[in-house]
Amino acid sequence: MDLVSIALGGVASGMVLFIVSVGLSVTMGLMGFVNLAHGGFAMLGGYVIVYAMDAWGLPFFVALATGFVAVAAISIVLERLLYAPLYRASELDQVLFTIGLVFVMIAAITLGIGPETQALVLPDWLRGQTDLGFISYRTYSLMVIVAGTLLAIGLWLGFERTRFGAQIRAAVDNRRMAQSLGVDVGRLFTITFAFGSGLAAVGGGLGAEILGLDPQYPLRYLVYFLIVVSVGGLGRVSGVFFAAVLIGILDFVLKLYYPKGGTLFIYAFTLVVLLLRPQGLFGKRSG
Amino acid sequence: MTPPGFAAAQALAARHRFKWWEVLPWVAAIAAFFLFPTYLSFGTQVLITILFALSLDLVMGYAGIVTLGHAAFFGAGAYTVGILALHFGWNEPLSGLVAAAVVAGAIGFVSGVVLLRTQGLALLMVTLCTMALLEESANMGAAYTGGFDGMPGLEFAPIFGVFQFDPLFFRAQYLYALAVLLVCFVLVRALVYSPFGESLTGIRENVLRMHAVGAPVQRRLVVAYTISAALAGVAGAVFTQTTAFVNLSVLGLDRAAGVLIVLILGGYGRLYGAFVGAVAYMVLEHTLAKAYPTAWQLGIGIVLIVVALYARNGILGIAETLRGRLRMRRAS
């Protein structure tokens, strides 16, 4: 494979990592909540999207939107009922709760749908190759890259240029100060949590082609999502974006050249980054 | 006349003394040996998990180091005795335990010196990555570790040259694991009630103040981490010796998360939380998996959620709350 197609493949999987992880980064930055169940929302979304296309015959983008709305709605209910009482609990109780939630999600999918891998049936216009002039590449991967980039720009604008984004940034930097200035951090959190879970759902659907989709998904990729978030820095949209693309390319190249044990380098990379910069490559030093 | 605070001082001074109920777990373990002769293989696994959770309690419950990678040391111990037995013919079990403790302790020391400067999410991630690095190394060093397939069919010499490991009924294995657990438990118990243990609790509760009173915080944490790693290594070694095989599962996130669940479920920072948690979690998992092979995770997940929401501090936390209420009622 030549350099360009390797780069494109890596960037495409980086985009999926970004779309899934960005919500986790913001919610963890806001509340310091260790949400190990985040990958579960991505999985649920993937299933909703595959099902919506399969059973209801919805077009691809409508199915993605359905997945977003459905999972965002589920996550609002879960956040109000189950997450909220645990905000002041210890880190360990949060870990116990979110692992329990992942188990329930895995079991629910296994029981309701079955343990087998789900295939995303792509519409015709997304299959095959597209000629870019200098290279021809998989249309689907190109679409993922475009979608991810647009989303990243949109999120960045929302984060840096709107009042709501400014409130989130303020609360991530100093929650108590933001609260005393009249920012309703609880409401802020509910909204970002729902939005982040919805995005994870879209990522689960978009990435089904690249990461696969089966009941073990939330645990298998948990480490990857956590790596992206911690390397990118908590509560930073741009940081998560660069980290995701970096990890995506690294992973793609390593899987290509060292299929056995290539992930070793990703773990080593993360280890070194976090030892030198515990706040992440792009994060601000806190306190 | 007694000076003010006398009762509190007395309670503190008597804290380390053995209480009558501390015999109960050991009586129960012996009773289980006679009552459930067909479940001794499962019982051995429970004992190993207790020891593993106990080692985690030392760093997480007492020193407050939240780690997601404690299986690194369990796996290091497990692979140490496996490699020694298969490639070097070193299959004497007791010296194998010592070797496992030394190797796991050494890894704990080196990684502790480097890792324990971080906190929070970064600490969680660097411990996780260290474990993943070991797992990948074990996967790649197939010549020594057997790679993905691991090392099945290991053979170990009889304990003290007398008691043969019994592949059918696990009688010797059970008693062996119980004895190792007892020795390690006495050690941990003495440690947490010593001034060293007190300073660990101090670091957990208020790091800044411990720095201010001049305690060598970093050194204390590294020592605790090293001892805990050695104990986890012993647990892993017993695992390999009693099951006669070792594979990548000893190093995985599943095992690290599992022991974390066991400890939080039982109640961390309480010594006996490891016992209660291991028995509760493993019995629950075992019965559910048997009754509902496809849906057992649902039951466990619900239990974990309910415990996290309504029973802070785990099962022992519930017991303490109940006891406190009873005392209040008596007093009024």
Coordinates of C-alpha atoms in Angstrom, one line a residue, chain B residues 20 146 148 233 287 296:
Chain B
W20 CA -13.5 -13.3 68.3
G146 CA 3.4 -20.3 24.7
F148 CA -1.9 -17.1 22.8
G233 CA 2.3 -12.4 42.3
T287 CA -24.8 -20.1 40.0
W296 CA -25.7 -14.4 33.6

